[in-house]
Coordinates of C-alpha atoms and ligand atoms in Angstrom, one line a residue:
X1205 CA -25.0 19.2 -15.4
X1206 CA -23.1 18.5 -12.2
X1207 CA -24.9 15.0 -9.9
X1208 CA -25.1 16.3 -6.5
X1209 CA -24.5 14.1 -3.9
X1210 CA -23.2 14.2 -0.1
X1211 CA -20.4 12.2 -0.1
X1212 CA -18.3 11.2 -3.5
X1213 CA -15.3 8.2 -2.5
X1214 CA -12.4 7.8 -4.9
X1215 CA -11.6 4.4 -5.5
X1216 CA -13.1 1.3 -4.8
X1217 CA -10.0 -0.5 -3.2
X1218 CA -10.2 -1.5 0.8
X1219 CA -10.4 2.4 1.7
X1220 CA -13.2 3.1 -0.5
X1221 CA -15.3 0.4 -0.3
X1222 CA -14.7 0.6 3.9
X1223 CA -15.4 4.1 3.7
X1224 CA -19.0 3.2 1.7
X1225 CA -19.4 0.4 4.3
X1226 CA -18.8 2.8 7.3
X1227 CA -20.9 5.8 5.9
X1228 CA -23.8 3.4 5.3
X1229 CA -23.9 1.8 8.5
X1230 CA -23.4 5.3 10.6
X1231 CA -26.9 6.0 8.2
X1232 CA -24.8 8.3 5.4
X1233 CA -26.5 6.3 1.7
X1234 CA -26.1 9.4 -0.4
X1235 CA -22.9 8.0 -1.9
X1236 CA -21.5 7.6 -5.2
X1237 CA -17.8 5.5 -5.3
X1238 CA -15.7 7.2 -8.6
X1239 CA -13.2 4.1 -9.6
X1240 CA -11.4 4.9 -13.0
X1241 CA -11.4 0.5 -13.8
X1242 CA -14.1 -1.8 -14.6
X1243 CA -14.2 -3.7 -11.3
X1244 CA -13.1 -3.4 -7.8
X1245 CA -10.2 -4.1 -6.0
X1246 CA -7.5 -1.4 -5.9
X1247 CA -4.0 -2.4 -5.8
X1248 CA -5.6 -6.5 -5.1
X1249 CA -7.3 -5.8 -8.9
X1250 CA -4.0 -4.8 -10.7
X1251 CA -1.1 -6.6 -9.3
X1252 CA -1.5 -9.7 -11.1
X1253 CA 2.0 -10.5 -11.8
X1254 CA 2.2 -14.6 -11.2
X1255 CA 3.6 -15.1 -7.5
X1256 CA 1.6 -12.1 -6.2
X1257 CA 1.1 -12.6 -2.3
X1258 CA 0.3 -10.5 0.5
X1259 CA 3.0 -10.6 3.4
X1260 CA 0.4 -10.0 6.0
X1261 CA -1.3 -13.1 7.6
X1262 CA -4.7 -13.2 6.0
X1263 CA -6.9 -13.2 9.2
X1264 CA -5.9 -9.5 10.0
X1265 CA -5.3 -8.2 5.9
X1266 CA -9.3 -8.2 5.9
X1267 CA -11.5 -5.9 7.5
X1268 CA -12.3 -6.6 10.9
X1269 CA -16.1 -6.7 10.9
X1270 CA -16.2 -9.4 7.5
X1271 CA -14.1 -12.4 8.4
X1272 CA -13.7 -14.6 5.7
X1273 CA -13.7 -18.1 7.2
X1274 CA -12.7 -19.4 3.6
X1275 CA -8.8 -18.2 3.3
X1276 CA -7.4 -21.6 1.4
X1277 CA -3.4 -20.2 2.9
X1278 CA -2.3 -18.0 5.8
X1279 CA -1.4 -15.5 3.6
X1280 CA -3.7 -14.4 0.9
X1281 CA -2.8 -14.3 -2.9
X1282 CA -3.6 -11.6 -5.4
X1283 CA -6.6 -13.8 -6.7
X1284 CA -8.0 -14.6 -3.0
X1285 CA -7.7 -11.1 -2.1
X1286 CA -9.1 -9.5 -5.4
X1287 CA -12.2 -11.9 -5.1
X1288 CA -12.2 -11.3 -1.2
X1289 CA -12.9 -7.3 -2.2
X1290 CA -15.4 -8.1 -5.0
X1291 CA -17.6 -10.4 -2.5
X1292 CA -17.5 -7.2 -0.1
X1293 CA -19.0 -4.8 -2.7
X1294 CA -21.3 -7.6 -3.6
X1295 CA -22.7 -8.8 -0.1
X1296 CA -23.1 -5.2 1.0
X1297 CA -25.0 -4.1 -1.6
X1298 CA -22.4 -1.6 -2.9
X1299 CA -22.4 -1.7 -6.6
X1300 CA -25.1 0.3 -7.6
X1301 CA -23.6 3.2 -6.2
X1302 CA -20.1 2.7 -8.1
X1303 CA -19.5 4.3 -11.3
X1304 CA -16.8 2.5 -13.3
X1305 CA -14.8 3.9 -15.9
X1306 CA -15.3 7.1 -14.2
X1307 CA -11.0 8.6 -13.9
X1308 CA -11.3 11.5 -11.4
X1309 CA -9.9 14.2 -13.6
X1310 CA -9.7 17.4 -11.2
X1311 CA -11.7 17.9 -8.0
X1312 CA -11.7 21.2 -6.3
X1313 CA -13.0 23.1 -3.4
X1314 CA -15.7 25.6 -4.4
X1315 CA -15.7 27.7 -1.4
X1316 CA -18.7 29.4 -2.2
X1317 CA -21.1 27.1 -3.0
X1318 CA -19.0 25.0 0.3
X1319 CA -18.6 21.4 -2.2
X1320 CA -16.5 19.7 -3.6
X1321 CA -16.8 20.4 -7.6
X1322 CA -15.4 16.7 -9.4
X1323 CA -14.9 16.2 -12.5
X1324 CA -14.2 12.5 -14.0
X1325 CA -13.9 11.4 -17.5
X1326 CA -17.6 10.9 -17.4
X1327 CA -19.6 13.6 -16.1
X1328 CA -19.2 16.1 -13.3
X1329 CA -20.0 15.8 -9.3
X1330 CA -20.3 18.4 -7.0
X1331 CA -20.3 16.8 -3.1
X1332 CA -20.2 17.9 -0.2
X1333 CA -17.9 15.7 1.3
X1334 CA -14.5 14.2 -0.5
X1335 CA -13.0 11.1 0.1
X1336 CA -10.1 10.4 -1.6
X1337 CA -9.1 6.5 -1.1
X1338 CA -6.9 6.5 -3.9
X1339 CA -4.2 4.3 -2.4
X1340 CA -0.5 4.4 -1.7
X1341 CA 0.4 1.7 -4.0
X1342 CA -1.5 2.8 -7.2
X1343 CA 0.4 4.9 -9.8
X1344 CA 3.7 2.5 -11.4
X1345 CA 7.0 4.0 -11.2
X1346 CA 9.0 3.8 -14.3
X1347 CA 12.8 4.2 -14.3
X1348 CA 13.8 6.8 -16.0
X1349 CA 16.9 4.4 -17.7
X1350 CA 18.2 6.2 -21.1
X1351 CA 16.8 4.1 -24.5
X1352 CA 13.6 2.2 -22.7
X1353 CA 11.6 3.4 -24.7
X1354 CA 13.4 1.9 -27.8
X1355 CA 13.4 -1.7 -26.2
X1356 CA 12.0 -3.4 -29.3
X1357 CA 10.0 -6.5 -27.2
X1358 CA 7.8 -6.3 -24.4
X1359 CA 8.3 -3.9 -21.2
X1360 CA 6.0 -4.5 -18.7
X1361 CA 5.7 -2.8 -15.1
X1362 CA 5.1 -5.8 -12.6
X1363 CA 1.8 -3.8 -12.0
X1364 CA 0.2 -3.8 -15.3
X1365 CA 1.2 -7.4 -16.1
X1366 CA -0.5 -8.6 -19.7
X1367 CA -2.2 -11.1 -19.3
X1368 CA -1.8 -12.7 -23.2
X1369 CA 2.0 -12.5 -21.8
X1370 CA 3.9 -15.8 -22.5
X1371 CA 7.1 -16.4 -20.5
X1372 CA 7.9 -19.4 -22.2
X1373 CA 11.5 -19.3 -24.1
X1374 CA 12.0 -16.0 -23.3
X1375 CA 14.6 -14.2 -22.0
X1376 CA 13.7 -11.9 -19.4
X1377 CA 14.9 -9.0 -17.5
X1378 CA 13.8 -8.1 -14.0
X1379 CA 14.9 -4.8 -12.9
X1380 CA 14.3 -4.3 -9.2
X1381 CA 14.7 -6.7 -5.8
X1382 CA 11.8 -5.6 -3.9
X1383 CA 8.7 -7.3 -2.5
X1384 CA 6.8 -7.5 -6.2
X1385 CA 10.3 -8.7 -7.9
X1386 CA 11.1 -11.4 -5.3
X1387 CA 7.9 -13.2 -6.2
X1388 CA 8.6 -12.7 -9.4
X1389 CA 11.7 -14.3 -10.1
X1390 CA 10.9 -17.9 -9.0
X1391 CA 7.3 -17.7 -10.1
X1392 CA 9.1 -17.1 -13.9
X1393 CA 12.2 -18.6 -13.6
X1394 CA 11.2 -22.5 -14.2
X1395 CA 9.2 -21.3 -17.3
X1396 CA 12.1 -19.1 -19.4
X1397 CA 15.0 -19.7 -21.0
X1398 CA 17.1 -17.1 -19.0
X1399 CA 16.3 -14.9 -16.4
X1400 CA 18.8 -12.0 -15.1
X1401 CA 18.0 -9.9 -12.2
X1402 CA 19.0 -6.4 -12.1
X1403 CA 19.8 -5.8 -8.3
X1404 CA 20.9 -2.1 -6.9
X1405 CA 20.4 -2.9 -3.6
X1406 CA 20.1 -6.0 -1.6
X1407 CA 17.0 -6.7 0.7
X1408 CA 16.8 -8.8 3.8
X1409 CA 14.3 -11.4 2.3
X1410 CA 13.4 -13.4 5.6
X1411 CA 11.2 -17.1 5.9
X1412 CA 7.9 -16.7 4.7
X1413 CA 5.3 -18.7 7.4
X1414 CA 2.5 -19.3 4.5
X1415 CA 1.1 -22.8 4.4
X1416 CA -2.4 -24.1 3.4
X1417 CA -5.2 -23.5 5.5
X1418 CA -6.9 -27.1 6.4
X1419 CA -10.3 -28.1 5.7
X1420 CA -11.0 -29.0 9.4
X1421 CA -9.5 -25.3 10.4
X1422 CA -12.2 -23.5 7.6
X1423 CA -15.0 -25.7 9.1
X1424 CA -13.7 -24.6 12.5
X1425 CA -13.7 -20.5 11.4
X1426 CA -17.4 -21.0 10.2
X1427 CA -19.2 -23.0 13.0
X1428 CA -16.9 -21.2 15.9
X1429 CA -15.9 -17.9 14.9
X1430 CA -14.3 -16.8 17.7
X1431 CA -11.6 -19.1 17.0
X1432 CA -10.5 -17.2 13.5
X1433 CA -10.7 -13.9 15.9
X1434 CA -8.3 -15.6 18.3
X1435 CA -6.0 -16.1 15.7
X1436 CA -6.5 -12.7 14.4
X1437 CA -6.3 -11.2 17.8
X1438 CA -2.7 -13.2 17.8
X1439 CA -1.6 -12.3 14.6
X1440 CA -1.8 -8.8 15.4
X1441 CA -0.2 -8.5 18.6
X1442 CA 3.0 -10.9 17.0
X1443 CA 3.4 -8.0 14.9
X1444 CA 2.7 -5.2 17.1
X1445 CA 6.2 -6.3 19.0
X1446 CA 8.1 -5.4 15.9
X1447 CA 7.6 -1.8 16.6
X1448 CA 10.0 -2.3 19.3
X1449 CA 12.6 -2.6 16.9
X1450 CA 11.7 -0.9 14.1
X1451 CA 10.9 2.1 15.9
X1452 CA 11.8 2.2 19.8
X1453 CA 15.4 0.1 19.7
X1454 CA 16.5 -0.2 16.0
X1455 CA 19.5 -2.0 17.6
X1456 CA 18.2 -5.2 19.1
X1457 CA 17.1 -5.7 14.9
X1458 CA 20.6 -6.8 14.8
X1459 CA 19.7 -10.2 16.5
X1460 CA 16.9 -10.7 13.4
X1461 CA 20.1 -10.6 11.2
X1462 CA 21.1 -13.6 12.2
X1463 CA 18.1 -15.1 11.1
X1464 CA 18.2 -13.6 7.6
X1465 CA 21.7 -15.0 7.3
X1466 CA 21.0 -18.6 8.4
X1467 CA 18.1 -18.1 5.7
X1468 CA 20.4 -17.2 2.9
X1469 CA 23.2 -19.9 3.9
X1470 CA 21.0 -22.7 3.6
X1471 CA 20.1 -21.4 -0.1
X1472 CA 23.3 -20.3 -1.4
X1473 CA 26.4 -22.0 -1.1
X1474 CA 28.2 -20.4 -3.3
X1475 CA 30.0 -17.2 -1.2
X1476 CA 30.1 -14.3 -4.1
X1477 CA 26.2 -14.7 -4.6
X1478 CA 25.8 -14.7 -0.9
X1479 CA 28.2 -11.4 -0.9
X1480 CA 26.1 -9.7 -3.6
X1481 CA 22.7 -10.3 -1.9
X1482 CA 24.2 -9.1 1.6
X1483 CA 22.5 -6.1 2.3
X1484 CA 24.7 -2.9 3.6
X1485 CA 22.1 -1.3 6.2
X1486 CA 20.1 -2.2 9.4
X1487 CA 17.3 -4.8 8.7
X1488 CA 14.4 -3.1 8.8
X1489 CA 15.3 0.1 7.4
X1490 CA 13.9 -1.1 4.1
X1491 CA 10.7 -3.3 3.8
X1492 CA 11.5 -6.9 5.1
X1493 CA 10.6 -8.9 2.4
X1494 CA 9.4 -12.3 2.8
X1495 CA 10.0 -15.7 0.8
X1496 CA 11.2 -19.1 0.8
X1497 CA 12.5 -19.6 -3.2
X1498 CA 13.8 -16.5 -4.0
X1499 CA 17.3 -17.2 -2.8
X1500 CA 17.1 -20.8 -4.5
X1501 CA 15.9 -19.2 -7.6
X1502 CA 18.9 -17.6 -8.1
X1503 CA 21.0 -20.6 -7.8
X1504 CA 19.1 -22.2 -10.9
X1505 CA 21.1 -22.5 -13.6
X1506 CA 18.9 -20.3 -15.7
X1507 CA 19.3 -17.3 -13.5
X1508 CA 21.9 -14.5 -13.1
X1509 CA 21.9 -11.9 -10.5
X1510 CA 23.4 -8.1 -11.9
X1511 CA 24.9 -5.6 -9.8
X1512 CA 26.4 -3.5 -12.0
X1513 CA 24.6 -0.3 -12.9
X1514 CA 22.5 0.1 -15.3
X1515 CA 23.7 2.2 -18.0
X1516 CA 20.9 2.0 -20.7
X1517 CA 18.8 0.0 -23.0
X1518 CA 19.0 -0.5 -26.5
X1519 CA 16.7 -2.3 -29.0
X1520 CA 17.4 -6.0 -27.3
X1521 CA 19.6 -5.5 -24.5
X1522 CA 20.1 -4.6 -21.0
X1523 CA 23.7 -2.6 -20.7
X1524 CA 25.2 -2.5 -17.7
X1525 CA 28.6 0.3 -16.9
X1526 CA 31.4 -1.0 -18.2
X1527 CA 29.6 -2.0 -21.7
X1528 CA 28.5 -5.6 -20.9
X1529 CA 25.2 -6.2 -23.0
X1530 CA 22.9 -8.4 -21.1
X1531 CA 19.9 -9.9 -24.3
X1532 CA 16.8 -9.8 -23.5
X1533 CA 13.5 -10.5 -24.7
X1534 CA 11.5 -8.9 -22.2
X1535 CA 12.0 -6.3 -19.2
X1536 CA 9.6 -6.4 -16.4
X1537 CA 10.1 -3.0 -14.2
X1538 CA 9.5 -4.2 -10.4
X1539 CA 10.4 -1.1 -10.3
X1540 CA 7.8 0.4 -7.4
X1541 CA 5.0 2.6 -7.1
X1542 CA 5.1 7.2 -6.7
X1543 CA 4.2 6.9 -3.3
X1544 CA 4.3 10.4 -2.1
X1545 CA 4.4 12.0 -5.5
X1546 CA 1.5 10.4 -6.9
X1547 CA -0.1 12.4 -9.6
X1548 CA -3.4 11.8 -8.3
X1549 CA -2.1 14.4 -5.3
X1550 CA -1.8 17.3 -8.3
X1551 CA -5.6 16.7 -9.5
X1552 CA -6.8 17.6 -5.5
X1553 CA -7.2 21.4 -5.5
X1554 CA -8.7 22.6 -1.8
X1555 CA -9.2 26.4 -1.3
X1556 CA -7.0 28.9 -2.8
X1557 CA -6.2 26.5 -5.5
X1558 CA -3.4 25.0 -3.1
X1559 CA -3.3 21.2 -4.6
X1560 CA -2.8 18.3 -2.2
X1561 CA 0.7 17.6 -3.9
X1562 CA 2.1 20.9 -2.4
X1563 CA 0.3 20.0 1.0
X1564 CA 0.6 16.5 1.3
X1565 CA 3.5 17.4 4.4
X1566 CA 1.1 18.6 6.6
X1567 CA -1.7 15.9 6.9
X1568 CA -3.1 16.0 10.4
X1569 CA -3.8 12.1 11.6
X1570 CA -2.8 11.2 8.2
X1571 CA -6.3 11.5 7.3
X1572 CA -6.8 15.7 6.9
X1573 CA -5.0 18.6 5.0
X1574 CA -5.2 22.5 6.0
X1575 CA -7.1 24.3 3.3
X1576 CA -9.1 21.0 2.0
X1577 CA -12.5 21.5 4.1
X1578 CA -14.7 18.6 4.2
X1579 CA -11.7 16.3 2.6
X1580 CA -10.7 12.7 3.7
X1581 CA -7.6 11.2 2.6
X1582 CA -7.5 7.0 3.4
X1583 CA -4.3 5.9 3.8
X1584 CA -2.9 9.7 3.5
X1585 CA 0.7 10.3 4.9
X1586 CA 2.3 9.1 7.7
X1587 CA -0.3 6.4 8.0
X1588 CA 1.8 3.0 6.4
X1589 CA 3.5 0.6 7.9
X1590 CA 6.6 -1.5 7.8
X1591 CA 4.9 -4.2 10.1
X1592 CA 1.5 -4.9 10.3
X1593 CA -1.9 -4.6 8.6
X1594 CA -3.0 -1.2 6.4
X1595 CA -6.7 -2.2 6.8
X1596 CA -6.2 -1.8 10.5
X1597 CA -5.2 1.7 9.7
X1598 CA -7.8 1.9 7.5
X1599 CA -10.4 1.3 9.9
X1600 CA -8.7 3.6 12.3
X1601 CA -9.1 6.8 9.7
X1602 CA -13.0 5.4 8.6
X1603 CA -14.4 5.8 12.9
X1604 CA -12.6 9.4 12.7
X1605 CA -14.1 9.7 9.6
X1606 CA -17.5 8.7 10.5
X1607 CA -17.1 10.9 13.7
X1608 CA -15.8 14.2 12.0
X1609 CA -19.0 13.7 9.6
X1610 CA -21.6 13.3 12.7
X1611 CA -20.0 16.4 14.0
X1612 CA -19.8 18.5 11.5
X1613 CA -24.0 18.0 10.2
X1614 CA -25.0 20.9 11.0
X1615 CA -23.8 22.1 7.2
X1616 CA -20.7 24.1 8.1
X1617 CA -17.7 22.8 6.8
X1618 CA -14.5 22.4 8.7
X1619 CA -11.1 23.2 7.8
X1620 CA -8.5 21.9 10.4
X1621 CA -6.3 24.3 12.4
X1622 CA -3.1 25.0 10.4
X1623 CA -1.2 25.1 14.2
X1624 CA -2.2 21.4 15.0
X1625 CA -1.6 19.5 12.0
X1626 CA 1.9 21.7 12.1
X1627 CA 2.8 20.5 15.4
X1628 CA 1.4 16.9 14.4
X1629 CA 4.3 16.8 11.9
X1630 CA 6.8 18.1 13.9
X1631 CA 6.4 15.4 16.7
X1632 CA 6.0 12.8 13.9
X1633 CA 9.6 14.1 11.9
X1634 CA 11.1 14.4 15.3
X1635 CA 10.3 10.8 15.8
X1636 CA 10.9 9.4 12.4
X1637 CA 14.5 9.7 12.1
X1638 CA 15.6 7.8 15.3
X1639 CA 13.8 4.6 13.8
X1640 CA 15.2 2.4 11.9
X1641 CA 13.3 3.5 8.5
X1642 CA 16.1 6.9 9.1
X1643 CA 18.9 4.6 10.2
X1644 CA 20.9 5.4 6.7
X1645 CA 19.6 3.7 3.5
X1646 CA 17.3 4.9 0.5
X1647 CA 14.0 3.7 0.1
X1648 CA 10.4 4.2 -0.9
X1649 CA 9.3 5.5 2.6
X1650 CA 11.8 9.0 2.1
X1651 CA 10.7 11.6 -0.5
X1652 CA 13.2 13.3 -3.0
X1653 CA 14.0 15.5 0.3
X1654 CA 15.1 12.4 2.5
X1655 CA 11.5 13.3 5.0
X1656 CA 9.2 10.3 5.7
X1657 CA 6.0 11.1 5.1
X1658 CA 5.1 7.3 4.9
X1659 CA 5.4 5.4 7.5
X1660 CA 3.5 5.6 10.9
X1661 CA 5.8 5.4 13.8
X1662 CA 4.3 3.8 16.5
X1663 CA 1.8 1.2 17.8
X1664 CA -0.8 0.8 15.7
X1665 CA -3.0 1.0 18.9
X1666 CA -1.6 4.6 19.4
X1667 CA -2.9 5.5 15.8
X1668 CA -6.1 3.9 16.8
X1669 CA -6.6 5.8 20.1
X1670 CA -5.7 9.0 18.1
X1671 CA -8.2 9.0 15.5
X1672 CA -11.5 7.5 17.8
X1673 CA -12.7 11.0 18.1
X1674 CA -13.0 14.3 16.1
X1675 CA -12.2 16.8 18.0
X1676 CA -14.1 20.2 17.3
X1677 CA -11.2 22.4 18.9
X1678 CA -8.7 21.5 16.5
X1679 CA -10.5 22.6 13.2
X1680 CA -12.1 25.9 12.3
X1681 CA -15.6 26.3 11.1
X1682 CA -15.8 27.8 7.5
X1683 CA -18.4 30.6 6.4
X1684 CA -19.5 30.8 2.6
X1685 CA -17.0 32.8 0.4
Ligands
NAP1352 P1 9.8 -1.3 -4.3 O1 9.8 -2.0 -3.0 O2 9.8 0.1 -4.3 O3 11.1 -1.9 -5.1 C1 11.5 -1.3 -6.3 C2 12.8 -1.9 -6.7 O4 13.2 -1.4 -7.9 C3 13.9 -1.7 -5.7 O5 14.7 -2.8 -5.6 C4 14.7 -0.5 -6.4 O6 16.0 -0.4 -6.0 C5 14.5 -0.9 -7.8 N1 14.6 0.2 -8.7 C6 13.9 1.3 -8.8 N2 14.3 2.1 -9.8 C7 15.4 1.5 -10.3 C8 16.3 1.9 -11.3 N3 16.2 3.0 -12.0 N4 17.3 1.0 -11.6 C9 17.5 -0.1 -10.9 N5 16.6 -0.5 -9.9 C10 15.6 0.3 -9.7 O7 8.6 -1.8 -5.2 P2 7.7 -3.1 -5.1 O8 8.6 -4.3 -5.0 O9 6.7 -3.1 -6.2 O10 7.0 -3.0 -3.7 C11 6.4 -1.8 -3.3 C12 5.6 -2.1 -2.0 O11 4.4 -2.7 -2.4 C13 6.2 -3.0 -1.0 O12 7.2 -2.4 -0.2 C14 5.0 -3.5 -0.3 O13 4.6 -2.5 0.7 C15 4.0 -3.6 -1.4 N6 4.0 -5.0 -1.9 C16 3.7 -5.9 -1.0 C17 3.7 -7.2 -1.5 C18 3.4 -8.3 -0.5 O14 2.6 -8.1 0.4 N7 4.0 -9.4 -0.5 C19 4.0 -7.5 -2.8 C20 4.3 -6.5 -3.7 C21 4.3 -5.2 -3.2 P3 16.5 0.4 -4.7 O15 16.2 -0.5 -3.6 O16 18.0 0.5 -4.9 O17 15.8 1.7 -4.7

């Protein structure tokens, strides 16, 4: 027997619990919140790979209405975050209504009966509305590198880090230089006895601003609040100006370059590492990654940087073209996430059996997909960004959200117009390539067909002011059948 209930959320990162948090305060309490782990948290619950930081100041990576006055850095870790995101579900009252364990399976669009029919690896659900806040950064992406699977030690994506894990006397393999690897390496490299970083492509890794928040400045946030909202209020405008570059004038970037180079000169002296690590493509283009001892790390005399190609992997070794065997003990894949081809995408069915894989292109506001009725996607396409806070976004989609359910109460479910969200995409791909995410390198933001269906591109304010209000002309009302 299916549990009926209005409104069933997938996942219980910060789109799901927002979205509970939103619903309940607009009056909505018929909620159940499906998350396949044991606890909350999202991508903040897995990524517990030692080093894990967020590059976003912490004042604006937490949802605007629950400040936390107790941030102990400017940037949050892993395990500030994570516990940031279980206090939430604890202080408002959300845990009753999650269901752990419970792996969304399939959910489909039963256009007669008008719900949503879910099933999970514990029992069936048949809602009325469908939420699906199932994150961006959630599924692991393995390489598909000949002979991994015959590596006889430990392989370990830098998302599903074990825990029992020792890096002590090992020799260890990092495959990838992106934002999860380059807190990697120096968080490991004191501890083993050789690291060797597989690099394929360079990335502008800039200063990183985070320092310890005083004990005066928490006692500050908690008797006078409005000074942690001043510095939120500054945080986000710092980063709002980037769009001028990243989007409006990728040129004047070129003037940030200098700064990334004075960065790597003052860590590496020696000129062939600094060649290897010099990117070949506007900064910007991809993610700008942030620290302050990944270039020294790689001067220790315990680490080696690889550029060649990786040709395979046998039972104890890294092999790079040309032959040259590279031992290892362990290999930890830093290896990203399938952003756009998530599988969670093929288990979203809306009507005519059309999954949200085959339709993810033509989100309207990031947030709603022709032919899913009644279906919310958090953090959907075209809603990330290279420069500033998701939960901003977040909160953006939740008010539309909020506002679509109001509007549509009267039991008729909405589908949106097919035109609009059309023409939404072809403003947004019109757009896309004259920033500086299409400015000519590969990266996680284009899909196997070179389209960005990632990134948002524009003020974050402009996202904001889109989504304020549903607007009843741009969906059509669906009848039973
Ligand atoms: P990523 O940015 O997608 O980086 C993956 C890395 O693996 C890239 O360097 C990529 O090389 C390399 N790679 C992939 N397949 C490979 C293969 N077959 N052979 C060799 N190299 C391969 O993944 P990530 O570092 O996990 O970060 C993903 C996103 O998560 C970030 O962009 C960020 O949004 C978020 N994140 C944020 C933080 C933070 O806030 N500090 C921390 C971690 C993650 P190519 O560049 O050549 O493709």
């Amino acid at each position: 027997m299916a549990t009926d209930i209005t409104f069933a959320i997938i996942g219980t990162g910060f789109g799901g619990l927002g979205a509970a948090i939103a619903l309940r305060r607009a009056g909505y309490r018929d909620l159940v919140l499906l998350e396949r782990a044991a606890d909350v948290g999202g991508t903040w619950r897995d990524n517990t790979y030692p080093g894990c930081r967020c590059d976003v100041q912490s004042n604006l990576y937490s949802f605007s209405f629950a400040p936390n006055p107790d941030w102990t850095q400017t940037y949050p870790s892993q395990p500030e975050l994570r516990d940031y995101l279980r206090d939430i579900a604890a202080r408002y009252g959300l845990r009753p209504d999650i269901r752990f364990g419970h792996d969304v399976t399939a959910a489909r669009w039963d256009g007669e009966a008008q719900r949503w029919l879910i099933t999970t690896s514990q029992g069936e659900f048949r809602a009325r509305y469908l939420i699906a806040a199932t994150g961006a950064l959630a599924e692991p992406s393995r390489p598909a590198i000949p002979g991994l699977d015959r590596f006889a030690g430990t392989v370990m994506h830098s998302a599903q880090w074990d825990p029992a894990w020792s890096a002590d006397g090992q020799r260890v393999a990092v495959i990838g230089t992106g934002s999860s690897a380059i807190q990697i390496v120096p968080a490991l490299v004191d501890q083993v006895r050789s690291l060797t970083l597989f690099q394929r492509t360079p990335a502008y890794v800039m200063p990183h601003g985070n320092r310890p928040v005083t004990r005066r400045a928490r006692l500050l946030y908690r008797r006078l609040p409005l000074t942690q909202s001043a510095l939120r209020v500054a945080a986000y405008w710092s980063r709002e100006i980037l769009v001028l570059g990243f989007v409006l004038r990728p040129g004047i970037l070129r003037r940030a370059e200098g700064l990334w180079r004075r960065h790597l000169e003052a860590a590496v002296a020696d000129p062939g590492l600094r060649e290897r690590l010099t990117p070949r493509y506007r900064l910007g283009c991809k993610r700008v990654l942030l620290s302050n001892d990944f270039y020294p790390a790689l001067t220790a005399p315990r680490a080696a940087l690889v550029t060649d190609a990786i040709a395979e992997v046998t039972a104890d070794a890294v092999v790079t073209a040309g032959g040259t065997r590279h031992e290892a003990d362990t290999i930890i894949l830093a290896t990203g996430f399938k952003v756009t081809d998530n599988p969670v995408h093929e288990r979203i069915a809306g009507r005519g059996g059309q999954t949200l894989a085959a339709a993810f292109g033509q989100t309207y506001l990031g947030t709603v997909v022709p032919g899913f009725p009644n279906f919310f996607q958090l953090a959907g396409a075209n809603t990330g960004l290279g420069h500033s806070s998701m939960i901003y976004m977040i909160e953006s989609q939740l008010a539309f959200v909020v506002d679509a359910v109001r509007a549509t109460g009267d039991g008729t479910p909405r589908d949106v117009r097919p035109d609009v969200a059309a023409a939404w995409n072809r403003r947004l791909q019109r757009k896309l390539p004259g920033t500086v995410w299409g400015s000519g390198c590969s990266s996680w933001y284009l899909d196997a067909a070179g389209r960005n269906l990632t990134l948002w591109p524009g003020f974050t304010f402009t996202f904001r002011r889109r989504t304020r209000r549903f607007r009843p002309r741009d969906f059509v009302r669906l009848h039973p059948g």
